[in-house]
mmCIF file of C-alpha atoms in Angstrom:
data_model
loop_
_atom_site.group_PDB
_atom_site.id
_atom_site.type_symbol
_atom_site.label_atom_id
_atom_site.label_comp_id
_atom_site.label_asym_id
_atom_site.label_seq_id
_atom_site.Cartn_x
_atom_site.Cartn_y
_atom_site.Cartn_z
ATOM 1 C CA UNK A 1 148.634 -2.526 -142.925
ATOM 2 C CA UNK A 2 152.128 -1.444 -143.944
ATOM 3 C CA UNK A 3 150.747 1.612 -145.754
ATOM 4 C CA UNK A 4 148.773 2.724 -142.689
ATOM 5 C CA UNK A 5 151.902 2.446 -140.517
ATOM 6 C CA UNK A 6 153.889 4.516 -143.006
ATOM 7 C CA UNK A 7 151.133 7.162 -143.070
ATOM 8 C CA UNK A 8 151.126 7.371 -139.262
ATOM 9 C CA UNK A 9 154.915 7.604 -139.267
ATOM 10 C CA UNK A 10 154.799 10.458 -141.782
ATOM 11 C CA UNK A 11 152.236 12.300 -139.649
ATOM 12 C CA UNK A 12 154.544 11.969 -136.637
ATOM 13 C CA UNK A 13 157.457 13.286 -138.692
ATOM 14 C CA UNK A 14 155.449 16.316 -139.826
ATOM 15 C CA UNK A 15 154.401 16.976 -136.231
ATOM 16 C CA UNK A 16 158.035 16.800 -135.124
ATOM 17 C CA UNK A 17 159.054 19.144 -137.936
ATOM 18 C CA UNK A 18 156.353 21.664 -136.939
ATOM 19 C CA UNK A 19 157.665 21.610 -133.368
ATOM 20 C CA UNK A 20 161.282 22.082 -134.457
ATOM 21 C CA UNK A 21 160.747 24.929 -136.949
ATOM 22 C CA UNK A 22 159.840 27.583 -134.334
ATOM 23 C CA UNK A 23 162.969 26.619 -132.371
ATOM 24 C CA UNK A 24 165.127 27.044 -135.458
ATOM 25 C CA UNK A 25 163.536 30.405 -136.150
ATOM 26 C CA UNK A 26 164.504 31.733 -132.710
ATOM 27 C CA UNK A 27 168.135 32.727 -133.158
ATOM 28 C CA UNK A 28 170.283 33.490 -130.142
ATOM 29 C CA UNK A 29 171.427 37.087 -129.668
ATOM 30 C CA UNK A 30 174.816 37.859 -131.122
ATOM 31 C CA UNK A 31 177.824 37.840 -128.761
ATOM 32 C CA UNK A 32 178.126 41.599 -129.224
ATOM 33 C CA UNK A 33 174.552 42.099 -127.991
ATOM 34 C CA UNK A 34 175.270 39.934 -124.940
ATOM 35 C CA UNK A 35 178.188 42.139 -123.909
ATOM 36 C CA UNK A 36 176.304 45.362 -124.613
ATOM 37 C CA UNK A 37 173.415 44.328 -122.351
ATOM 38 C CA UNK A 38 175.672 43.587 -119.374
ATOM 39 C CA UNK A 39 175.157 45.784 -116.317
ATOM 40 C CA UNK A 40 178.534 45.677 -114.628
ATOM 41 C CA UNK A 41 178.904 46.362 -110.933
ATOM 42 C CA UNK A 42 181.219 49.144 -109.793
ATOM 43 C CA UNK A 43 184.383 47.726 -108.263
ATOM 44 C CA UNK A 44 185.381 50.231 -105.613
ATOM 45 C CA UNK A 45 188.939 51.112 -104.609
ATOM 46 C CA UNK A 46 190.176 50.124 -101.152
ATOM 47 C CA UNK A 47 193.023 52.160 -99.666
ATOM 48 C CA UNK A 48 196.275 50.214 -99.836
ATOM 49 C CA UNK A 49 194.531 47.125 -101.218
ATOM 50 C CA UNK A 50 193.364 45.747 -104.560
ATOM 51 C CA UNK A 51 190.026 47.017 -105.824
ATOM 52 C CA UNK A 52 187.015 45.107 -104.423
ATOM 53 C CA UNK A 53 184.169 43.772 -106.583
ATOM 54 C CA UNK A 54 181.481 42.959 -104.008
ATOM 55 C CA UNK A 55 178.695 40.791 -105.433
ATOM 56 C CA UNK A 56 176.884 40.315 -102.118
ATOM 57 C CA UNK A 57 173.097 40.241 -102.712
ATOM 58 C CA UNK A 58 173.603 40.771 -106.468
ATOM 59 C CA UNK A 59 172.407 37.846 -108.616
ATOM 60 C CA UNK A 60 173.582 37.514 -111.273
ATOM 61 C CA UNK A 61 176.642 39.670 -110.713
ATOM 62 C CA UNK A 62 178.371 41.083 -113.814
ATOM 63 C CA UNK A 63 182.083 41.900 -113.549
ATOM 64 C CA UNK A 64 184.198 43.486 -116.271
ATOM 65 C CA UNK A 65 187.889 42.578 -116.575
ATOM 66 C CA UNK A 66 190.104 44.457 -119.023
ATOM 67 C CA UNK A 67 193.469 42.711 -119.439
ATOM 68 C CA UNK A 68 196.442 44.795 -120.587
ATOM 69 C CA UNK A 69 200.217 44.446 -120.682
ATOM 70 C CA UNK A 70 202.517 47.109 -119.250
ATOM 71 C CA UNK A 71 206.148 47.472 -120.330
ATOM 72 C CA UNK A 72 208.755 48.343 -117.702
ATOM 73 C CA UNK A 73 212.540 48.646 -117.769
ATOM 74 C CA UNK A 74 214.836 46.908 -115.309
ATOM 75 C CA UNK A 75 218.645 46.948 -115.631
ATOM 76 C CA UNK A 76 218.377 47.935 -119.280
ATOM 77 C CA UNK A 77 216.127 44.963 -119.991
ATOM 78 C CA UNK A 78 212.506 45.086 -121.065
ATOM 79 C CA UNK A 79 210.056 43.433 -118.679
ATOM 80 C CA UNK A 80 206.276 43.148 -118.725
ATOM 81 C CA UNK A 81 203.606 43.274 -116.065
ATOM 82 C CA UNK A 82 200.057 42.121 -116.695
ATOM 83 C CA UNK A 83 197.294 44.380 -115.420
ATOM 84 C CA UNK A 84 193.631 43.768 -114.633
ATOM 85 C CA UNK A 85 191.579 46.947 -114.980
ATOM 86 C CA UNK A 86 194.810 48.912 -114.870
ATOM 87 C CA UNK A 87 196.294 47.454 -111.676
ATOM 88 C CA UNK A 88 199.002 44.933 -110.859
ATOM 89 C CA UNK A 89 197.040 42.103 -109.197
ATOM 90 C CA UNK A 90 193.409 42.022 -110.158
ATOM 91 C CA UNK A 91 190.439 43.058 -108.026
ATOM 92 C CA UNK A 92 189.238 40.959 -105.109
ATOM 93 C CA UNK A 93 185.952 39.298 -106.099
ATOM 94 C CA UNK A 94 183.526 38.724 -103.218
ATOM 95 C CA UNK A 95 180.395 36.626 -103.715
ATOM 96 C CA UNK A 96 177.928 34.518 -101.777
ATOM 97 C CA UNK A 97 177.954 30.753 -102.026
ATOM 98 C CA UNK A 98 175.845 29.495 -104.956
ATOM 99 C CA UNK A 99 175.487 32.991 -106.356
ATOM 100 C CA UNK A 100 175.926 33.414 -110.111
ATOM 101 C CA UNK A 101 179.018 35.232 -111.366
ATOM 102 C CA UNK A 102 179.292 36.574 -114.904
ATOM 103 C CA UNK A 103 182.852 37.690 -115.662
ATOM 104 C CA UNK A 104 183.452 39.308 -119.044
ATOM 105 C CA UNK A 105 187.144 39.283 -119.973
ATOM 106 C CA UNK A 106 188.336 41.768 -122.604
ATOM 107 C CA UNK A 107 191.815 40.900 -123.856
ATOM 108 C CA UNK A 108 193.487 44.151 -124.929
ATOM 109 C CA UNK A 109 196.916 42.553 -125.375
ATOM 110 C CA UNK A 110 198.844 41.325 -128.395
ATOM 111 C CA UNK A 111 198.818 37.749 -127.041
ATOM 112 C CA UNK A 112 196.182 35.246 -125.990
ATOM 113 C CA UNK A 113 195.064 34.547 -122.433
ATOM 114 C CA UNK A 114 192.533 32.653 -120.307
ATOM 115 C CA UNK A 115 191.253 32.922 -116.729
ATOM 116 C CA UNK A 116 190.949 29.949 -114.369
ATOM 117 C CA UNK A 117 188.797 30.383 -111.250
ATOM 118 C CA UNK A 118 190.823 28.199 -108.935
ATOM 119 C CA UNK A 119 188.757 26.084 -106.546
ATOM 120 C CA UNK A 120 185.405 26.535 -108.273
ATOM 121 C CA UNK A 121 183.521 23.326 -109.107
ATOM 122 C CA UNK A 122 182.560 23.895 -112.742
ATOM 123 C CA UNK A 123 180.047 21.077 -112.855
ATOM 124 C CA UNK A 124 178.448 20.541 -116.264
ATOM 125 C CA UNK A 125 180.290 23.587 -117.662
ATOM 126 C CA UNK A 126 183.875 22.390 -118.282
ATOM 127 C CA UNK A 127 184.363 25.032 -120.980
ATOM 128 C CA UNK A 128 184.253 27.670 -118.219
ATOM 129 C CA UNK A 129 187.224 26.180 -116.340
ATOM 130 C CA UNK A 130 189.620 28.532 -118.118
ATOM 131 C CA UNK A 131 192.537 26.217 -118.914
ATOM 132 C CA UNK A 132 193.784 27.424 -122.281
ATOM 133 C CA UNK A 133 194.023 24.794 -125.052
ATOM 134 C CA UNK A 134 192.494 22.149 -122.771
ATOM 135 C CA UNK A 135 189.023 23.213 -121.631
ATOM 136 C CA UNK A 136 188.685 26.227 -123.922
ATOM 137 C CA UNK A 137 190.326 27.977 -126.821
ATOM 138 C CA UNK A 138 192.448 30.821 -125.425
ATOM 139 C CA UNK A 139 190.978 34.305 -125.657
ATOM 140 C CA UNK A 140 192.795 35.762 -128.685
ATOM 141 C CA UNK A 141 194.456 39.160 -128.856
ATOM 142 C CA UNK A 142 191.767 41.872 -128.805
ATOM 143 C CA UNK A 143 189.153 39.174 -128.177
ATOM 144 C CA UNK A 144 186.649 38.700 -125.377
ATOM 145 C CA UNK A 145 185.054 35.828 -123.510
ATOM 146 C CA UNK A 146 182.255 35.446 -120.969
ATOM 147 C CA UNK A 147 182.710 33.189 -117.941
ATOM 148 C CA UNK A 148 179.428 32.403 -116.191
ATOM 149 C CA UNK A 149 179.284 29.997 -113.266
ATOM 150 C CA UNK A 150 177.819 29.355 -109.846
ATOM 151 C CA UNK A 151 180.091 30.356 -106.952
ATOM 152 C CA UNK A 152 180.752 27.074 -105.163
ATOM 153 C CA UNK A 153 182.153 25.982 -102.771
ATOM 154 C CA UNK A 154 182.596 28.641 -100.101
ATOM 155 C CA UNK A 155 186.079 29.569 -98.969
ATOM 156 C CA UNK A 156 189.163 31.576 -99.862
ATOM 157 C CA UNK A 157 190.076 31.007 -103.512
ATOM 158 C CA UNK A 158 191.774 32.880 -106.323
ATOM 159 C CA UNK A 159 191.605 33.346 -110.067
ATOM 160 C CA UNK A 160 194.571 33.508 -112.409
ATOM 161 C CA UNK A 161 195.708 33.289 -115.991
ATOM 162 C CA UNK A 162 196.382 29.798 -117.289
ATOM 163 C CA UNK A 163 198.621 30.903 -120.140
ATOM 164 C CA UNK A 164 202.410 30.878 -119.846
ATOM 165 C CA UNK A 165 203.918 33.210 -117.222
ATOM 166 C CA UNK A 166 201.052 35.745 -117.066
ATOM 167 C CA UNK A 167 199.949 34.605 -113.612
ATOM 168 C CA UNK A 168 203.397 35.248 -112.111
ATOM 169 C CA UNK A 169 203.479 38.773 -113.522
ATOM 170 C CA UNK A 170 200.243 40.127 -112.110
ATOM 171 C CA UNK A 171 197.336 38.412 -113.861
ATOM 172 C CA UNK A 172 195.649 37.005 -110.755
ATOM 173 C CA UNK A 173 193.414 38.043 -107.877
ATOM 174 C CA UNK A 174 191.577 36.817 -104.790
ATOM 175 C CA UNK A 175 188.163 35.141 -105.011
ATOM 176 C CA UNK A 176 186.249 35.062 -101.715
ATOM 177 C CA UNK A 177 183.047 32.999 -101.507
ATOM 178 C CA UNK A 178 181.083 33.674 -98.333
ATOM 179 C CA UNK A 179 179.151 30.941 -96.525
ATOM 180 C CA UNK A 180 175.478 30.617 -97.316
ATOM 181 C CA UNK A 181 174.678 29.518 -93.746
ATOM 182 C CA UNK A 182 173.136 32.304 -91.704
ATOM 183 C CA UNK A 183 174.311 30.894 -88.377
ATOM 184 C CA UNK A 184 178.060 31.192 -88.918
ATOM 185 C CA UNK A 185 178.406 33.846 -86.207
ATOM 186 C CA UNK A 186 176.384 31.692 -83.827
ATOM 187 C CA UNK A 187 178.803 28.817 -84.425
ATOM 188 C CA UNK A 188 182.070 30.755 -84.472
ATOM 189 C CA UNK A 189 181.186 33.730 -82.311
ATOM 190 C CA UNK A 190 181.161 37.376 -83.387
ATOM 191 C CA UNK A 191 183.968 38.466 -85.693
ATOM 192 C CA UNK A 192 184.685 41.159 -88.230
ATOM 193 C CA UNK A 193 184.568 39.918 -91.793
ATOM 194 C CA UNK A 194 186.021 42.403 -94.290
ATOM 195 C CA UNK A 195 187.567 40.395 -97.143
ATOM 196 C CA UNK A 196 188.127 43.544 -99.182
ATOM 197 C CA UNK A 197 190.532 44.747 -96.459
ATOM 198 C CA UNK A 198 191.841 41.566 -94.827
ATOM 199 C CA UNK A 199 192.597 39.199 -97.695
ATOM 200 C CA UNK A 200 196.289 38.346 -98.079
ATOM 201 C CA UNK A 201 197.613 37.448 -101.533
ATOM 202 C CA UNK A 202 201.338 36.627 -101.616
ATOM 203 C CA UNK A 203 203.243 36.457 -104.915
ATOM 204 C CA UNK A 204 206.796 35.155 -105.328
ATOM 205 C CA UNK A 205 208.509 36.481 -108.428
ATOM 206 C CA UNK A 206 211.810 35.796 -110.159
ATOM 207 C CA UNK A 207 213.049 38.811 -112.132
ATOM 208 C CA UNK A 208 214.960 38.597 -115.428
ATOM 209 C CA UNK A 209 214.747 34.833 -115.691
ATOM 210 C CA UNK A 210 217.269 33.102 -117.949
ATOM 211 C CA UNK A 211 215.745 29.769 -119.061
ATOM 212 C CA UNK A 212 219.138 28.423 -120.143
ATOM 213 C CA UNK A 213 220.207 27.962 -116.522
ATOM 214 C CA UNK A 214 223.900 28.124 -117.388
ATOM 215 C CA UNK A 215 224.853 29.624 -114.025
ATOM 216 C CA UNK A 216 222.343 28.527 -111.385
ATOM 217 C CA UNK A 217 221.903 30.896 -108.477
ATOM 218 C CA UNK A 218 223.087 29.640 -105.061
ATOM 219 C CA UNK A 219 219.543 30.063 -103.727
ATOM 220 C CA UNK A 220 218.468 26.490 -102.947
ATOM 221 C CA UNK A 221 215.270 24.505 -102.995
ATOM 222 C CA UNK A 222 214.081 22.731 -99.800
ATOM 223 C CA UNK A 223 215.765 19.490 -100.894
ATOM 224 C CA UNK A 224 219.144 21.245 -101.084
ATOM 225 C CA UNK A 225 219.366 21.444 -104.866
ATOM 226 C CA UNK A 226 219.904 24.678 -106.765
ATOM 227 C CA UNK A 227 217.137 26.307 -108.738
ATOM 228 C CA UNK A 228 217.576 25.123 -112.346
ATOM 229 C CA UNK A 229 217.294 28.661 -113.702
ATOM 230 C CA UNK A 230 219.251 31.878 -113.491
ATOM 231 C CA UNK A 231 217.602 35.121 -112.392
ATOM 232 C CA UNK A 232 218.647 38.565 -111.220
ATOM 233 C CA UNK A 233 216.615 38.747 -108.044
ATOM 234 C CA UNK A 234 213.812 37.158 -106.071
ATOM 235 C CA UNK A 235 211.078 39.401 -104.719
ATOM 236 C CA UNK A 236 207.750 39.033 -102.941
ATOM 237 C CA UNK A 237 204.523 40.980 -103.306
ATOM 238 C CA UNK A 238 201.701 41.229 -100.775
ATOM 239 C CA UNK A 239 198.391 42.391 -102.236
ATOM 240 C CA UNK A 240 200.198 43.755 -105.270
ATOM 241 C CA UNK A 241 202.808 45.726 -103.292
ATOM 242 C CA UNK A 242 206.438 44.688 -103.172
ATOM 243 C CA UNK A 243 207.435 43.774 -99.610
ATOM 244 C CA UNK A 244 210.982 42.507 -100.228
ATOM 245 C CA UNK A 245 213.069 44.302 -102.824
ATOM 246 C CA UNK A 246 215.816 41.704 -102.947
ATOM 247 C CA UNK A 247 215.741 38.750 -100.570
ATOM 248 C CA UNK A 248 219.127 37.437 -101.631
ATOM 249 C CA UNK A 249 220.751 40.853 -101.360
ATOM 250 C CA UNK A 250 219.500 41.340 -97.817
ATOM 251 C CA UNK A 251 217.524 44.533 -98.390
ATOM 252 C CA UNK A 252 214.699 45.283 -96.009
ATOM 253 C CA UNK A 253 211.052 45.907 -96.735
ATOM 254 C CA UNK A 254 210.420 49.024 -98.783
ATOM 255 C CA UNK A 255 206.634 48.984 -98.795
ATOM 256 C CA UNK A 256 204.003 46.903 -97.097
ATOM 257 C CA UNK A 257 200.321 46.598 -96.277
ATOM 258 C CA UNK A 258 199.214 47.537 -92.776
ATOM 259 C CA UNK A 259 196.446 45.783 -90.846
ATOM 260 C CA UNK A 260 194.966 47.407 -87.756
ATOM 261 C CA UNK A 261 193.324 45.235 -85.104
ATOM 262 C CA UNK A 262 191.906 45.912 -81.645
ATOM 263 C CA UNK A 263 192.674 43.674 -78.636
ATOM 264 C CA UNK A 264 189.744 41.494 -77.616
ATOM 265 C CA UNK A 265 188.074 41.489 -81.032
ATOM 266 C CA UNK A 266 188.046 38.618 -83.530
ATOM 267 C CA UNK A 267 188.866 39.041 -87.199
ATOM 268 C CA UNK A 268 188.839 36.779 -90.200
ATOM 269 C CA UNK A 269 191.779 37.125 -92.576
#
């Protein structure tokens, strides 16, 4: 009868409610507790190179990034560099393919930021992609955010800020994902693989940019047109160290990274 069907339906509803109540009672830990429980790896310094955070054989691997802004003076003008854990150019992150990375970003600046792990396939977790105001709300000043994802695919990648000009002023770093195949040396032959020492990150930087572009510099683009902005100088950085003080002025290299190799041996850079 209709009444019997309604009674059965009510019994099913009560059963469903009983199953749901325990789930509602189990509250997730607060964000503060999540950060306090993190066991961060020690990112070790490498002479003449960015710090290396090696997550090999560590799953999940917890990495702590503290983002700060450093004021410098150039030709009586205030400039800013962006630092990761106190250094210009962030640490090199090394992980194995399909390993789990947990990167906690602490924004200690007076502006918002976000971190995009360039090349990573953020399948089913688009909010981890790190594109501010598109895939996530930016990390606010004095805020923090946890990125957790599977390292895939293998290869040479990088991470960088996706907010304004922060990337061009130091908020970036190398991201090296090693192959999961155990026979890579059998296929390619023996070689030395030291990504913490032999990763090359090149940064091109325009100093004292004038967005008005009233007096374009004679430095030209490949198509022959002038750059649509005015700047004082163009410089290049290799692994966070300036290698060309002033390309347009013709000055030579003032500092550089050295790489030592032995004849007859194979290396991966």
